[in-house]
Amino acid sequence: QVQLQESGPGLVKPSQTLSLTCTVSGGSISSGGYYWSWIRQHPGKGLEWIGYIYYSGSTYYNPSLKSRVTISVDTSKNQFSLKLSSVTAADTAVYYCARDGGAGGWGQGTLVTVSS
Amino acid sequence: DIQMTQSPSSLSASVGDRVTITCQASQDISNYLNWYQQKPGKAPKLLIYDASNLETGVPSRFSGSGSGTDFTFTISSLQPEDIATYYCQQYDNHSYTFGQGTKLEIK
């Protein structure tokens, strides 16, 4: 069974870039067939899909975040990553990595706070 | 963008009650709909996939139905451990969208 684990700074300053990595175990990203997603949840709020990447590097992003989001994959490390630029307090959230939008499993989530 | 309208936003019911949550898509999504359960501090858990298929290990009191734009999620007999927030999610046209969530409480 695939397992996912987010890692990265828990505190980011406004206007800087948020960077997170998801390490996948129990399955290989390069085997294909799955889409690797980032999803976030603002405190006390609902779920928001950020975007996903396929092992080939093809990406699809939420139009509302597209201008600030980059998702990349490193198949040699079995990891995929999220970069969100020009962050504000509104980007404070729990960030989850997931397979197939969540249907294939979730990481435990990591809280990222944007504050000076 | 495909929008998902989920209702109600909150629901209070008694143990043993039948509970129903609805989700409406802004356009036809066939059966590309999942239902998740989320408990506080935890990641969501998949309950129903492809609108009506029960995920392995999920109790049979949970069910889903619908296709096109209108979907229903049902708990046939509410149990205390079912207290959580439930979300629908569509996956079509290279995107995912979640409903706003339904917070389920025990009366």
CSV table of C-alpha atoms in Angstrom, one decimal:
chain,number,residue,atom,x,y,z
A,1,GLN,CA,0.0,0.0,0.0
A,2,VAL,CA,1.4,3.3,-1.0
A,3,GLN,CA,2.4,5.8,1.7
A,4,LEU,CA,3.0,9.5,1.3
A,5,GLN,CA,4.8,11.9,3.5
A,6,GLU,CA,5.0,15.7,3.2
A,7,SER,CA,8.1,17.6,4.4
A,8,GLY,CA,9.2,21.2,4.3
A,9,PRO,CA,9.2,24.4,6.4
A,10,GLY,CA,6.3,25.1,8.7
A,11,LEU,CA,6.8,28.8,8.5
A,12,VAL,CA,7.2,31.0,5.5
A,13,LYS,CA,7.5,34.8,5.3
A,14,PRO,CA,5.0,36.8,3.2
A,15,SER,CA,6.1,37.3,-0.5
A,16,GLN,CA,8.4,34.3,-0.3
A,17,THR,CA,8.0,30.9,-1.9
A,18,LEU,CA,6.5,28.0,-0.1
A,19,SER,CA,8.3,24.7,-0.9
A,20,LEU,CA,7.1,21.2,0.0
A,21,THR,CA,8.2,17.7,-0.9
A,22,CYS,CA,6.2,14.5,-0.9
A,23,THR,CA,8.1,11.3,-0.5
A,24,VAL,CA,6.3,8.2,-1.8
A,25,SER,CA,6.9,4.7,-0.5
A,26,GLY,CA,5.4,1.4,-1.2
A,27,GLY,CA,5.1,2.2,-4.9
A,28,SER,CA,7.1,3.8,-7.7
A,29,ILE,CA,6.0,7.1,-9.2
A,30,SER,CA,7.8,6.1,-12.5
A,31,SER,CA,5.6,3.0,-12.9
A,32,GLY,CA,2.9,5.4,-14.2
A,33,GLY,CA,-0.8,5.1,-14.1
A,34,TYR,CA,-1.3,7.6,-11.3
A,35,TYR,CA,-1.6,11.3,-10.8
A,36,TRP,CA,0.3,12.9,-7.9
A,37,SER,CA,-1.6,15.8,-6.3
A,38,TRP,CA,-1.2,18.6,-3.8
A,39,ILE,CA,-4.3,19.6,-1.9
A,40,ARG,CA,-4.7,22.2,0.9
A,41,GLN,CA,-7.1,22.9,3.6
A,42,HIS,CA,-7.3,26.4,5.2
A,43,PRO,CA,-7.8,26.3,9.0
A,44,GLY,CA,-11.4,25.2,9.7
A,45,LYS,CA,-12.3,25.2,6.0
A,46,GLY,CA,-12.8,22.9,3.1
A,47,LEU,CA,-10.4,21.1,0.7
A,48,GLU,CA,-8.9,22.8,-2.3
A,49,TRP,CA,-7.1,20.9,-5.0
A,50,ILE,CA,-3.9,22.7,-6.0
A,51,GLY,CA,-2.7,20.6,-8.9
A,52,TYR,CA,-1.2,17.3,-10.0
A,53,ILE,CA,1.7,15.9,-11.9
A,54,TYR,CA,2.1,12.7,-13.9
A,55,TYR,CA,5.4,10.7,-13.8
A,56,SER,CA,6.2,12.1,-17.3
A,57,GLY,CA,6.2,15.6,-15.9
A,58,SER,CA,2.8,16.6,-17.3
A,59,THR,CA,1.0,19.0,-15.0
A,60,TYR,CA,-2.4,20.4,-14.4
A,61,TYR,CA,-3.2,23.2,-12.0
A,62,ASN,CA,-6.2,24.8,-10.3
A,63,PRO,CA,-6.8,27.9,-12.4
A,64,SER,CA,-7.2,30.0,-9.3
A,65,LEU,CA,-3.6,29.2,-8.3
A,66,LYS,CA,-2.0,28.5,-11.7
A,67,SER,CA,0.0,31.7,-11.9
A,68,ARG,CA,1.9,30.9,-8.6
A,69,VAL,CA,2.2,27.1,-8.6
A,70,THR,CA,4.8,24.8,-9.9
A,71,ILE,CA,4.7,21.0,-9.3
A,72,SER,CA,7.7,18.9,-10.2
A,73,VAL,CA,8.7,15.3,-10.0
A,74,ASP,CA,12.0,13.5,-9.2
A,75,THR,CA,11.5,9.9,-10.1
A,76,SER,CA,15.0,9.0,-9.0
A,77,LYS,CA,14.1,9.9,-5.4
A,78,ASN,CA,10.4,8.9,-5.8
A,79,GLN,CA,9.4,12.4,-4.8
A,80,PHE,CA,7.2,15.2,-6.1
A,81,SER,CA,7.3,18.8,-5.0
A,82,LEU,CA,5.2,21.9,-4.7
A,83,LYS,CA,6.3,25.5,-5.0
A,84,LEU,CA,3.9,28.3,-4.4
A,85,SER,CA,5.3,31.8,-5.0
A,86,SER,CA,4.4,35.2,-3.5
A,87,VAL,CA,2.6,33.7,-0.5
A,88,THR,CA,0.4,35.8,1.8
A,89,ALA,CA,-1.4,34.9,5.0
A,90,ALA,CA,-4.2,33.5,2.9
A,91,ASP,CA,-1.9,30.7,1.9
A,92,THR,CA,-1.7,29.5,5.5
A,93,ALA,CA,-3.1,26.0,5.4
A,94,VAL,CA,-2.5,22.3,6.0
A,95,TYR,CA,-1.0,21.0,2.8
A,96,TYR,CA,-1.5,17.4,1.8
A,97,CYS,CA,0.1,15.3,-1.0
A,98,ALA,CA,-2.1,12.6,-2.4
A,99,ARG,CA,-2.4,10.1,-5.2
A,100,ASP,CA,-5.1,10.4,-7.8
A,101,GLY,CA,-6.6,13.4,-6.0
A,102,GLY,CA,-7.0,11.5,-2.8
A,103,ALA,CA,-8.6,8.3,-4.0
A,104,GLY,CA,-5.3,6.5,-3.9
A,105,GLY,CA,-4.1,7.7,-0.5
A,106,TRP,CA,-3.0,10.8,1.4
A,107,GLY,CA,-0.1,12.0,3.4
A,108,GLN,CA,-0.7,13.1,6.9
A,109,GLY,CA,-0.6,16.7,6.0
A,110,THR,CA,1.7,19.5,7.1
A,111,LEU,CA,0.7,22.9,8.4
A,112,VAL,CA,2.4,25.8,6.7
A,113,THR,CA,2.0,29.2,8.3
A,114,VAL,CA,2.7,32.4,6.4
A,115,SER,CA,3.8,35.1,8.8
A,116,SER,CA,6.7,37.5,9.3
B,1,ASP,CA,-14.2,25.0,-14.0
B,2,ILE,CA,-16.6,22.4,-12.7
B,3,GLN,CA,-18.3,23.6,-9.5
B,4,MET,CA,-19.7,21.2,-6.8
B,5,THR,CA,-22.6,22.3,-4.7
B,6,GLN,CA,-22.9,20.1,-1.5
B,7,SER,CA,-25.8,20.3,0.9
B,8,PRO,CA,-26.5,20.6,3.7
B,9,SER,CA,-23.4,22.3,5.2
B,10,SER,CA,-24.2,20.8,8.6
B,11,LEU,CA,-26.5,18.1,9.9
B,12,SER,CA,-27.6,16.9,13.3
B,13,ALA,CA,-29.0,13.4,13.6
B,14,SER,CA,-29.6,10.7,16.1
B,15,VAL,CA,-27.8,7.3,16.3
B,16,GLY,CA,-29.7,4.9,14.0
B,17,ASP,CA,-31.0,7.6,11.7
B,18,ARG,CA,-30.7,7.5,8.0
B,19,VAL,CA,-28.6,10.4,6.8
B,20,THR,CA,-28.4,11.8,3.3
B,21,ILE,CA,-26.1,14.3,1.7
B,22,THR,CA,-26.4,15.6,-1.8
B,23,CYS,CA,-23.9,17.0,-4.3
B,24,GLN,CA,-24.6,18.7,-7.6
B,25,ALA,CA,-22.1,19.3,-10.3
B,26,SER,CA,-22.3,22.4,-12.5
B,27,GLN,CA,-22.0,20.1,-15.6
B,28,ASP,CA,-22.2,16.5,-16.5
B,29,ILE,CA,-19.4,14.5,-14.8
B,30,SER,CA,-20.7,11.0,-15.6
B,31,ASN,CA,-19.9,9.0,-12.5
B,32,TYR,CA,-16.6,10.7,-11.8
B,33,LEU,CA,-17.4,11.3,-8.2
B,34,ASN,CA,-15.9,10.3,-4.9
B,35,TRP,CA,-17.0,10.7,-1.3
B,36,TYR,CA,-14.6,11.2,1.6
B,37,GLN,CA,-14.9,11.2,5.4
B,38,GLN,CA,-12.6,13.5,7.4
B,39,LYS,CA,-12.2,13.5,11.2
B,40,PRO,CA,-10.5,16.3,13.0
B,41,GLY,CA,-6.8,16.5,12.6
B,42,LYS,CA,-6.8,13.6,10.1
B,43,ALA,CA,-6.5,13.4,6.3
B,44,PRO,CA,-9.7,12.5,4.4
B,45,LYS,CA,-10.5,8.9,3.9
B,46,LEU,CA,-12.1,7.6,0.7
B,47,LEU,CA,-15.5,5.9,1.3
B,48,ILE,CA,-17.1,5.8,-2.1
B,49,TYR,CA,-15.5,5.9,-5.6
B,50,ASP,CA,-17.0,6.3,-9.0
B,51,ALA,CA,-20.2,7.5,-7.4
B,52,SER,CA,-21.5,4.2,-6.1
B,53,ASN,CA,-18.6,1.8,-5.4
B,54,LEU,CA,-17.8,1.1,-1.7
B,55,GLU,CA,-14.1,1.3,-1.0
B,56,THR,CA,-12.6,-1.9,0.5
B,57,GLY,CA,-13.0,-2.1,4.2
B,58,VAL,CA,-15.7,0.6,4.5
B,59,PRO,CA,-18.9,-0.5,6.3
B,60,SER,CA,-21.8,-1.3,4.1
B,61,ARG,CA,-24.0,1.3,5.9
B,62,PHE,CA,-22.3,3.8,3.6
B,63,SER,CA,-23.6,4.1,0.0
B,64,GLY,CA,-23.6,6.4,-2.9
B,65,SER,CA,-25.7,6.9,-6.0
B,66,GLY,CA,-26.2,9.2,-8.9
B,67,SER,CA,-24.7,10.1,-12.3
B,68,GLY,CA,-24.5,13.1,-14.5
B,69,THR,CA,-24.9,16.1,-12.2
B,70,ASP,CA,-26.8,14.9,-9.2
B,71,PHE,CA,-25.3,12.6,-6.5
B,72,THR,CA,-26.4,11.3,-3.2
B,73,PHE,CA,-24.4,9.9,-0.2
B,74,THR,CA,-26.3,7.9,2.4
B,75,ILE,CA,-25.5,6.5,5.8
B,76,SER,CA,-28.3,3.9,6.4
B,77,SER,CA,-28.0,3.8,10.2
B,78,LEU,CA,-25.8,6.5,11.8
B,79,GLN,CA,-23.2,5.3,14.3
B,80,PRO,CA,-21.4,7.4,16.9
B,81,GLU,CA,-18.1,6.9,15.0
B,82,ASP,CA,-19.6,8.4,11.9
B,83,ILE,CA,-19.3,11.9,13.4
B,84,ALA,CA,-17.1,13.7,10.9
B,85,THR,CA,-17.1,16.1,7.9
B,86,TYR,CA,-18.0,14.5,4.6
B,87,TYR,CA,-16.9,15.8,1.2
B,88,CYS,CA,-17.8,15.0,-2.4
B,89,GLN,CA,-15.1,15.3,-5.1
B,90,GLN,CA,-15.4,15.4,-8.8
B,91,TYR,CA,-12.6,14.3,-11.1
B,92,ASP,CA,-13.1,15.2,-14.7
B,93,ASN,CA,-11.4,17.3,-17.4
B,94,HIS,CA,-8.0,17.1,-15.8
B,95,SER,CA,-9.2,18.7,-12.5
B,96,TYR,CA,-10.5,17.9,-9.2
B,97,THR,CA,-13.1,19.9,-7.2
B,98,PHE,CA,-14.4,19.3,-3.8
B,99,GLY,CA,-17.8,20.2,-2.4
B,100,GLN,CA,-18.0,22.6,0.5
B,101,GLY,CA,-18.3,19.8,3.1
B,102,THR,CA,-21.1,18.6,5.4
B,103,LYS,CA,-20.4,18.5,9.1
B,104,LEU,CA,-22.3,15.7,10.7
B,105,GLU,CA,-23.1,15.9,14.4
B,106,ILE,CA,-25.0,13.6,16.8
B,107,LYS,CA,-28.3,15.0,18.1
